[in-house]
Coordinates of C-alpha atoms in Angstrom, one line a residue:
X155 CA 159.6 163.0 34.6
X156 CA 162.7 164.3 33.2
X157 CA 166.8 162.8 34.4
X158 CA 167.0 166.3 35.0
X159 CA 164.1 167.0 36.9
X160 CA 164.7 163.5 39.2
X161 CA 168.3 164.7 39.8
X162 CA 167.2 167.7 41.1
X163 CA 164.4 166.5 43.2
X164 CA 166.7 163.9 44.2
X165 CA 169.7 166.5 45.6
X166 CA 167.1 168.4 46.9
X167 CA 165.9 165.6 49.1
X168 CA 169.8 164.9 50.1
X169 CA 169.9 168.1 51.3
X170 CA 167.4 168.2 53.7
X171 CA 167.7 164.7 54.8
X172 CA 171.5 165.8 55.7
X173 CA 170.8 168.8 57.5
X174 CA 172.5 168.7 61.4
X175 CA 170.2 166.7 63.8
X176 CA 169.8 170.4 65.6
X177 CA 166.9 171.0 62.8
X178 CA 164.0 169.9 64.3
X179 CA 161.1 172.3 62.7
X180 CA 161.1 174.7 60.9
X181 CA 158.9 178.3 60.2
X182 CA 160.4 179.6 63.9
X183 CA 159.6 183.0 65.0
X184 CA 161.2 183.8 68.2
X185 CA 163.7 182.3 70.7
X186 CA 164.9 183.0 74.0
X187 CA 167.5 181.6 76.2
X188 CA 169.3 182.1 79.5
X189 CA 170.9 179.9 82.1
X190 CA 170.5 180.7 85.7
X191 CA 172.7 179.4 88.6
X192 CA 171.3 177.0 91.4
X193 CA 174.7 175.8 92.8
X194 CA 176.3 176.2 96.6
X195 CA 176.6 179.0 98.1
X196 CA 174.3 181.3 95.6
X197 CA 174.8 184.4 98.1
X198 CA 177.9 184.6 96.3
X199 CA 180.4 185.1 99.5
X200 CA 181.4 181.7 100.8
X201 CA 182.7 180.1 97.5
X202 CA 182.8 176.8 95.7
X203 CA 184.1 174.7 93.3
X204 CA 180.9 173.3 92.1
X205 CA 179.2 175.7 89.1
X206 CA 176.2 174.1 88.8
X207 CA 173.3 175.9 86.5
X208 CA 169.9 175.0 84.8
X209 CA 169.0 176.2 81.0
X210 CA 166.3 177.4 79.6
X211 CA 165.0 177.7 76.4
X212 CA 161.3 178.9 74.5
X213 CA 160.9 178.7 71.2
X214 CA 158.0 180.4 69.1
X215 CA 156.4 178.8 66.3
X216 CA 153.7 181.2 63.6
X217 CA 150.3 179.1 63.6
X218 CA 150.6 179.2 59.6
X219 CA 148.5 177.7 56.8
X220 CA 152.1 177.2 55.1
X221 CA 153.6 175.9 58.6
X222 CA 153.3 172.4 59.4
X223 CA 155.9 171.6 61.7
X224 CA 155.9 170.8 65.3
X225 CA 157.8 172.3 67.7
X226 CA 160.4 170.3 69.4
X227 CA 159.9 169.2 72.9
X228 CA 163.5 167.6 73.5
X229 CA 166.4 169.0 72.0
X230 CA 170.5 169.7 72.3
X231 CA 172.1 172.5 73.2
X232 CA 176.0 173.0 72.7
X233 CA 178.4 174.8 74.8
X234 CA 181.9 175.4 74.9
X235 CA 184.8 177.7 76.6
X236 CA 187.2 178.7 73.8
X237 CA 190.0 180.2 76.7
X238 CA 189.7 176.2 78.1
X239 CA 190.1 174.8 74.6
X240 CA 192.8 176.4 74.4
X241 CA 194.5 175.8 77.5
X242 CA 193.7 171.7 76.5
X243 CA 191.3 171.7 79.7
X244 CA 189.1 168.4 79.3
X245 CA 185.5 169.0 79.6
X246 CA 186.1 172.1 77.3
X247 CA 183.5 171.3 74.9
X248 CA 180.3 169.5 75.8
X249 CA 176.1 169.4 75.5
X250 CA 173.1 169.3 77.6
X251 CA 170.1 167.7 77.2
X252 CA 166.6 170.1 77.6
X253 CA 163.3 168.5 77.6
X254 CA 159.9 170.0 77.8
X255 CA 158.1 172.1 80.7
X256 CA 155.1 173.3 78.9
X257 CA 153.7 174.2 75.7
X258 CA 150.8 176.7 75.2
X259 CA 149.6 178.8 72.8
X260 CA 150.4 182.7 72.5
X261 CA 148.4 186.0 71.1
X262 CA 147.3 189.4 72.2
X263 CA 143.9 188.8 71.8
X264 CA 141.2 190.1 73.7
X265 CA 139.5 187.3 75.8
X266 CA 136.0 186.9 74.3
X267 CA 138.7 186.4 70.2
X268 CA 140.9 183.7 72.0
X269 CA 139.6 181.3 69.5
X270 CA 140.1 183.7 66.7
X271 CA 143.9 183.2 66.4
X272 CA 145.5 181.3 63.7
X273 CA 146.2 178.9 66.0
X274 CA 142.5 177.5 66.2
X275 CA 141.4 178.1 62.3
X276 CA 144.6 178.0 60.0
X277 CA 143.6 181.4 58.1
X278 CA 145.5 183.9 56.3
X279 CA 143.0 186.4 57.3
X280 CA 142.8 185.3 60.8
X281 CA 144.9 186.9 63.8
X282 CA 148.4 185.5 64.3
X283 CA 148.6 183.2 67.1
X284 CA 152.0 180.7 68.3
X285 CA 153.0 177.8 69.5
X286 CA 155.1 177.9 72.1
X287 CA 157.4 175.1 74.2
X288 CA 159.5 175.7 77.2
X289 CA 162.4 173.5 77.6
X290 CA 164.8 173.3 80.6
X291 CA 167.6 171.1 81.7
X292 CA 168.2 169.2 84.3
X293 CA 170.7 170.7 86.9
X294 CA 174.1 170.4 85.4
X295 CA 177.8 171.6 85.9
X296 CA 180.1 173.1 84.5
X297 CA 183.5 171.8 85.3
X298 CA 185.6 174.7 86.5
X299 CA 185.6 179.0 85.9
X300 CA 186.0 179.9 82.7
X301 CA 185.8 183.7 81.1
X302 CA 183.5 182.7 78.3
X303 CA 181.2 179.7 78.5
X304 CA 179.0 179.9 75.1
X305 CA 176.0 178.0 74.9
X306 CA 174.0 177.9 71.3
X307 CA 171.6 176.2 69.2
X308 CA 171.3 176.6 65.7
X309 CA 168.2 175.2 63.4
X310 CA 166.1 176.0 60.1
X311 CA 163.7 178.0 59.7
X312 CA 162.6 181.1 60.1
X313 CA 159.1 182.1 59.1
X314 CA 157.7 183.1 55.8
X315 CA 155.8 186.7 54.9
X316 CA 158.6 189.1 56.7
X317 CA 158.9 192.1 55.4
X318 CA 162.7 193.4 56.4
X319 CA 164.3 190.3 55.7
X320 CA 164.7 186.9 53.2
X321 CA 162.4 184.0 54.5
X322 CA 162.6 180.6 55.7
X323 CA 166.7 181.5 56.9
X324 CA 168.5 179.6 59.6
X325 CA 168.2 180.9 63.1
X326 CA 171.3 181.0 65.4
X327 CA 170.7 181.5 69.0
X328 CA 174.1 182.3 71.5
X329 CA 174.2 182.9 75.1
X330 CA 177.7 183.7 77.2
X331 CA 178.5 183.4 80.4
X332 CA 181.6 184.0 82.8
X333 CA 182.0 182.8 86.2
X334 CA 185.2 183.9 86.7
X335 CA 184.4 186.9 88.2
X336 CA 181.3 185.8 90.2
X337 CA 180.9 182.0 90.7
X338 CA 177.5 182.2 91.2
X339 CA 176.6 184.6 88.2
X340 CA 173.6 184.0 86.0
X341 CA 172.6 185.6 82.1
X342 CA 170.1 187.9 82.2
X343 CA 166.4 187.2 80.8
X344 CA 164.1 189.0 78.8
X345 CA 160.9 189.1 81.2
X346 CA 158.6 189.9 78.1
X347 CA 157.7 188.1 75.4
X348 CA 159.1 188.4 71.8
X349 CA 155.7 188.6 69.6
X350 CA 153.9 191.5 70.3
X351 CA 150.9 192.9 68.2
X352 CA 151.5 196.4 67.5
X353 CA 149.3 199.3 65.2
X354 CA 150.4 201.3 62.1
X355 CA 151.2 205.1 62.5
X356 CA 150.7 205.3 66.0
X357 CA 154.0 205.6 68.3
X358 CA 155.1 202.1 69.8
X359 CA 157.2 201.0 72.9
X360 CA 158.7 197.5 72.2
X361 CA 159.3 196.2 75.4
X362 CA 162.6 193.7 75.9
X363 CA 162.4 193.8 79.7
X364 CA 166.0 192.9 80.3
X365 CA 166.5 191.5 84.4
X366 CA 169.1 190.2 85.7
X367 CA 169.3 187.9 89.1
X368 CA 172.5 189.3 90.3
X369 CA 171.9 192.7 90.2
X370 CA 174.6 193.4 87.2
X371 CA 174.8 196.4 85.1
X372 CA 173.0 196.0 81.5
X373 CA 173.4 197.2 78.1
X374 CA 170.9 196.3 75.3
X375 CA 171.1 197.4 71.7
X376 CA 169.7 195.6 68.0
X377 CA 171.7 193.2 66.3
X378 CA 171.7 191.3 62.8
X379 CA 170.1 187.9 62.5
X380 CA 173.1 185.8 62.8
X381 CA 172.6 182.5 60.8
X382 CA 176.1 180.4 61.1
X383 CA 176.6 177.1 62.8
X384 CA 178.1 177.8 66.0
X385 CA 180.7 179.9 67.5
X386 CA 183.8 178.5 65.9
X387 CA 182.4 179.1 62.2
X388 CA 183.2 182.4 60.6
X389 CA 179.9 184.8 61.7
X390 CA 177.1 185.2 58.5
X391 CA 174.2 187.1 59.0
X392 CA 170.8 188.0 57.0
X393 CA 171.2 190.7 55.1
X394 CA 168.0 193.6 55.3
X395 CA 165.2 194.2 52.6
X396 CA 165.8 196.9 51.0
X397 CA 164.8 200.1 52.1
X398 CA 164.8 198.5 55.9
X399 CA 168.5 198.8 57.5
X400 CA 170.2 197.9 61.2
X401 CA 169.6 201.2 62.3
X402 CA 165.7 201.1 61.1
X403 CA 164.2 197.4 61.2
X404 CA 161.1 198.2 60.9
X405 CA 160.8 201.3 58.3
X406 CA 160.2 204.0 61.1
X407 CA 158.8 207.4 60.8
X408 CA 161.0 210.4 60.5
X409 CA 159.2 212.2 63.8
X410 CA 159.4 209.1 65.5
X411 CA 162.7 206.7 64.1
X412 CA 163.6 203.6 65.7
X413 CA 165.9 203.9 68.5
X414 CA 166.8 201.2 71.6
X415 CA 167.3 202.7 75.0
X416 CA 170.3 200.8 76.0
X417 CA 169.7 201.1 80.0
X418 CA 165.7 199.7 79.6
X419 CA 166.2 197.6 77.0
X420 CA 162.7 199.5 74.9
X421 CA 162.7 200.2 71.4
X422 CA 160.1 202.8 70.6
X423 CA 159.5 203.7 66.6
X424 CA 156.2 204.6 65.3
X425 CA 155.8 202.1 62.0
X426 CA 154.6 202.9 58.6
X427 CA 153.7 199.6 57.1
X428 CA 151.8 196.6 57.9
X429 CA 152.9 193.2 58.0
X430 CA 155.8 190.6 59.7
X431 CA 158.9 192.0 61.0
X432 CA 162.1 190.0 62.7
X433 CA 163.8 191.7 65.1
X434 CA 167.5 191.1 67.2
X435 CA 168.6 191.8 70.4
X436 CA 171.3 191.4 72.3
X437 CA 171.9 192.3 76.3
X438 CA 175.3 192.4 77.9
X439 CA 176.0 192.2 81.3
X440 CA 179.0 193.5 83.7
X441 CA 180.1 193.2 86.6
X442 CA 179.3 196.8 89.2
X443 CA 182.6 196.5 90.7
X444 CA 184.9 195.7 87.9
X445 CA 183.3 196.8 84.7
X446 CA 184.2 193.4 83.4
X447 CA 181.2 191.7 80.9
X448 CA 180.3 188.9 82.7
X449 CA 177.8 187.8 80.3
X450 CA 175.8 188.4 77.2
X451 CA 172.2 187.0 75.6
X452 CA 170.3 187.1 72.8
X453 CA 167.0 186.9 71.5
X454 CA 165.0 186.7 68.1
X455 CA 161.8 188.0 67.8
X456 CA 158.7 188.8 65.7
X457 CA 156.6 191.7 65.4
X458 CA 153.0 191.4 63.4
X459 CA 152.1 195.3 62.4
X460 CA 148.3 195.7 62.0
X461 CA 145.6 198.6 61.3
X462 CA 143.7 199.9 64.1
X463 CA 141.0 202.4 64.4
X464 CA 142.2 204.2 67.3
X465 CA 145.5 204.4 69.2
X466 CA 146.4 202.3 72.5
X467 CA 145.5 204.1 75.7
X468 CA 147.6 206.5 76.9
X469 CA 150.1 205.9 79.9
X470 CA 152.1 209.1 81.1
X471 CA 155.5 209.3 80.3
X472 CA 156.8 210.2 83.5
X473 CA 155.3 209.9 86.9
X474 CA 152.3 212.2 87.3
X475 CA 153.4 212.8 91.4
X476 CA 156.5 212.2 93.0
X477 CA 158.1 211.6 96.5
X478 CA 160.9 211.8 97.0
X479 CA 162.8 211.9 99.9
X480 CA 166.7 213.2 99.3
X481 CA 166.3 212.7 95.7
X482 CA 165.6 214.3 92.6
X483 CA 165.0 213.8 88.5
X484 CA 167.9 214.7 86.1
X485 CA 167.8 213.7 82.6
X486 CA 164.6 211.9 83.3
X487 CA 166.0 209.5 85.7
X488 CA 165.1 209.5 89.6
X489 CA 168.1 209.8 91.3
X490 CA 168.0 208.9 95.0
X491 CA 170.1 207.2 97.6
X492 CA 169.7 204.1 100.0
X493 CA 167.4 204.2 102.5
X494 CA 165.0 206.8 100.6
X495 CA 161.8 206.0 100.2
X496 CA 160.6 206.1 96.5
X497 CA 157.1 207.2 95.4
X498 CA 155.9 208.5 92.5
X499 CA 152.1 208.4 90.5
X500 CA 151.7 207.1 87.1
X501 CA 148.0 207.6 85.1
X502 CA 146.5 205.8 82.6
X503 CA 143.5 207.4 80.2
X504 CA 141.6 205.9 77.6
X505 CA 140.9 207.5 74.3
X506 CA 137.7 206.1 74.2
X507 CA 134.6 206.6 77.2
X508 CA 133.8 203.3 76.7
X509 CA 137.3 201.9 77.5
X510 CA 138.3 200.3 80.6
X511 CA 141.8 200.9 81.4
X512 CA 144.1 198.4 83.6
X513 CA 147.4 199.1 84.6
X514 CA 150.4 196.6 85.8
X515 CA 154.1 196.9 86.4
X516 CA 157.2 194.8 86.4
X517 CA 158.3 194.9 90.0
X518 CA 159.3 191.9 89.7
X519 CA 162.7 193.5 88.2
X520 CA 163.4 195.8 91.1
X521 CA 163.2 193.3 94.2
X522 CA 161.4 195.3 97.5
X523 CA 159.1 197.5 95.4
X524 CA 155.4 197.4 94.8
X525 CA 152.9 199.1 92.3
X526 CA 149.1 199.5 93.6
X527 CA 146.1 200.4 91.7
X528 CA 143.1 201.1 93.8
X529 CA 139.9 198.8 92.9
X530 CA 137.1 201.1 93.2
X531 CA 136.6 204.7 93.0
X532 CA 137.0 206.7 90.1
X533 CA 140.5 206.1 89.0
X534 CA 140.4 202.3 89.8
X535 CA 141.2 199.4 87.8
X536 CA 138.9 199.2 84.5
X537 CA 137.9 202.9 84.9
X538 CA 139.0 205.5 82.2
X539 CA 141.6 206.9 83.9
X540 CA 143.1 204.4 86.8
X541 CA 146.5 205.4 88.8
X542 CA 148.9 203.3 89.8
X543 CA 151.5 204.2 92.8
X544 CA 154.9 202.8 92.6
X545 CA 156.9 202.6 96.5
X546 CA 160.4 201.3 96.7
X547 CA 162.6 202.1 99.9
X548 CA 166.4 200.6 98.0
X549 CA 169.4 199.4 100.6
X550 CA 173.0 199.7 100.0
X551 CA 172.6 196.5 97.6
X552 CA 170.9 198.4 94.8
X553 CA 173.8 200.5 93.6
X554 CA 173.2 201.8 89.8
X555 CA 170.7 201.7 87.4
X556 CA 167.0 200.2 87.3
X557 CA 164.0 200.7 85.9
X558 CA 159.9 200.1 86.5
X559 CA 157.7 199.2 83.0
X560 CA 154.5 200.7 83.0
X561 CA 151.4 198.9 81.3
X562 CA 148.5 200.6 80.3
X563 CA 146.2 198.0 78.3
X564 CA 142.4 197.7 77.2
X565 CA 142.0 194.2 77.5
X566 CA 138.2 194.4 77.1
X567 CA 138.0 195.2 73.7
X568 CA 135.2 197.2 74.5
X569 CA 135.0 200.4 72.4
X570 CA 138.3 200.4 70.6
X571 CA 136.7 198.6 67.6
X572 CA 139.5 196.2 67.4
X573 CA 140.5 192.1 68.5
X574 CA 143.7 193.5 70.0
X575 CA 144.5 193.7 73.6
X576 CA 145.6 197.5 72.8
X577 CA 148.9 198.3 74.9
X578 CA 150.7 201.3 75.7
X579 CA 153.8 201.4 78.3
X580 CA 156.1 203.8 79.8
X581 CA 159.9 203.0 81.1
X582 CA 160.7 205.0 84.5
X583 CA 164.7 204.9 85.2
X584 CA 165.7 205.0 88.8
X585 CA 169.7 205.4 89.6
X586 CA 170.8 204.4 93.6
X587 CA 174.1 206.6 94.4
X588 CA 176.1 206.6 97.2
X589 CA 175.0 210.0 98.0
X590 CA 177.8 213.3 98.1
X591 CA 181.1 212.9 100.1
X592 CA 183.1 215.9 100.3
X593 CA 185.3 214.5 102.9
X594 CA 185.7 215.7 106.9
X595 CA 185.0 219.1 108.1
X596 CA 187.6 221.6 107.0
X597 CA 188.9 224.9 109.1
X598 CA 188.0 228.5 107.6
X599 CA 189.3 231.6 109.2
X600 CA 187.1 234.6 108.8
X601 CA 190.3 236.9 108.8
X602 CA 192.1 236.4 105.8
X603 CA 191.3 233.1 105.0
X604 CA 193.3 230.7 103.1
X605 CA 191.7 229.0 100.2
X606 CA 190.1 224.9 100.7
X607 CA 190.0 222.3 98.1
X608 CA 187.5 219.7 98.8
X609 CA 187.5 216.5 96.6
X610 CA 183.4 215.6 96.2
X611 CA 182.6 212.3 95.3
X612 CA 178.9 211.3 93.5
X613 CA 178.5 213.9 91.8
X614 CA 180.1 212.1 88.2
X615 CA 176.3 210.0 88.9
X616 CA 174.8 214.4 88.1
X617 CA 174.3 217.1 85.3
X618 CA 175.5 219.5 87.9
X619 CA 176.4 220.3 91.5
X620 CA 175.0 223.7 93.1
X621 CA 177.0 224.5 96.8
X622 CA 175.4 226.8 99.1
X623 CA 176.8 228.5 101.7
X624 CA 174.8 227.6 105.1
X625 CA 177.1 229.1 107.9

């Protein structure tokens, strides 16, 4: 071999065996993390001084011919506060220690092709499976309130074959926390998973399923794949493949172009092309009372765009029947008020006769409700056409804005002339006001009366207020 050539390898070599300790495998397709608190007093009204959390972490690996990595199952995680570093405050900077809960393998697959995925024959033409690990800590604390508590773990790589961006980058994960404002706060969570199967021209819902334990008012929106170090080092990012952009990831049609609902957390786009995608996201989280961010996360993901023969099933967009008592739907959100009980229908229909349709919901994200599906008659589970009914009777602690996620899936594979668990999914918003106050009664004189100005509060939460008179 050529000096040259031995130089090279040789610097090449140098390079990766200097890369940070943080770089564990490579070929990574999706990350999530968040950090919940399990310290004193987690009702959040008696107080403490002790901020004790646990963090959590899953990492997504593509079962790849070209991928033959593990994933870690013990690994590092940095955090800091910058407003303590400043301030000289020991315990400023720090790192805790996760280690593995489980590992499994991931796929939409319909039962009977389980053992089709990549994961269980390394093919290029097989269905992509992952690997997946969840980490946690230990119980840990944090040594005193701080504004902005940043937790992050950077690594190489990500995975090969994506279409809207350059392969095998670094991936930079960042969570934030304050617990200033509420000692016992937690991040929110993404309640579904980051590696969905999805078909070509057919309209798509991309679930994030943003929840938070607190109850906290949540923003989500699409962000850049970040690639530096950690928080200190001047940001970098991946720049997109041309023609895909920020604003469409994914090369979206014109009559149907990407766009995040920022209350739900669901991107819906209906994709032209075929192939890998990575996607960004990022939720932030404030506080009802003061409107102060009280935390942020974010998440990588991957979306594998196939063919399919027919569309998913179809799920209605809004609730077939609703009951409502004192409420009402403006701007296709269910407005209502504590102590109202919530009802509404939602239908599912396959596009095939030989379908069998199952719904399932996410109540898990709005404590107190429920969502039934009857199991026999003719719209039961695995019929054509099954309903579900949503009930949900909110209190005074359920303020603001919510949302229920629909699921309407064929997970028999029976008919649809596909492997795929086909999925379709609607998003119902629900907003909990405080109801109309106009203040106490007021004195009108039927003789020559002297105008009234009444001061109505609630109604900034409506398009429009109608008054009646009712004397």
């Amino acid at each position: 071999m050529k000096p040259q050539k031995l130089l090279l390898l040789f610097l090449f070599l140098l390079s990766v065996a200097l890369r940070p300790s943080s770089a564990l495998a490579d070929h990574f397709a999706a990350g999530d993390m968040y950090l919940v608190y399990v310290g004193e007093a987690p009702d959040g009204c008696t107080g403490t001084t002790k901020y004790t959390y646990i963090l959590y972490y899953d990492i997504y690996k593509p079962c790849d011919s070209m991928n033959g990595a593990t994933l870690p199952t013990s690994l590092q995680v940095q955090y800091r506060s910058q407003t303590a570093v400043d301030a000289g405050l020991p315990g400023a900077t720090n790192n805790v220690t996760l280690n593995l809960v489980k590992q499994d393998t991931v796929d939409q697959l319909c039962d009977v092709f389980k053992k089709e995925n990549s994961c269980y024959s390394v093919r290029m033409d097989k269905p992509k499976g992952y690997d997946r690990v969840m980490l946690a800590s230990i119980p840990f604390d944090l040594p005193y309130a701080m504004p902005d508590w940043t937790f992050w773990w950077w690594s190489c790589c990500t995975s090969n074959n994506l279409n809207n961006v350059p392969w095998y980058k670094d991936m930079y994960i960042e969570i934030m926390i304050n617990n200033q404002v509420k000692y016992n706060n937690s991040t929110p969570q993404y309640m579904i998973p980051p590696t969905p199967y999805i078909c070509a021209n057919f309209p798509t819902t991309f679930l994030n399923g943003p929840f938070d334990l607190n109850n906290d008012s949540m923003r989500t929106y699409n962000i850049v794949h970040y690639t530096h170090m950690s928080p200190t080092a001047p940001p970098t990012w991946l720049t997109f493949t041309p023609p895909y952009t920020l604003q469409d990831p994914v090369g979206s049609s014109a009559a149907n172009p990407f766009r995040v609902d920022s209350l739900t957390g669901a991107a819906t786009f209906t994709p032209l092309q075929q192939g890998r995608y990575t996607l960004d996201f990022q939720t932030d989280e404030y506080d009802r009372k003061t409107g102060i961010r009280t935390a942020y996360i974010r998440r990588l993901c991957e979306i594998n765009v196939f063919p399919c023969d027919v569309p998913p099933p179809q799920v209605d967009t809004m609730p077939s029947s609703i009951t409502l008592s004192g409420g009402t739907i403006v701007n296709e959100t269910i407005i209502t008020c504590p102590g109202n009980n919530v009802k509404f229908e939602i239908k599912g229909k396959a596009n095939d006769n030989n379908s069998k349709i199952y719904l399932e919901a996410s109540p898990a994200t709005i404590p107190g409700s429920a969502f039934t599906v009857p199991s026999t008659g003719p719209n039961a589970q695995g019929s054509t056409e099954p309903i579900g009914t949503f009930t949900w009777t909110p209190t005074v602690n359920d303020y603001g804005d919510h949302s229920i996620t629909i699921i309407s899936k064929d997970s028999t594979c029976s008919g649809v002339g596909t492997m795929i668990v086909q999925k379709n999914y609607t998003v119902v918003k629900i907003k909990v006001i405080k109801g109309l106050d106009a203040g106490p009664d007021q004195p009108v004189c039927r003789i020559n009366p002297v105008d009234k100005q009444l001061y109505v509060y609630g109604a900034e939460d409506l398009s429009g207020v109608k008054w009646m008179d009712i004397s």
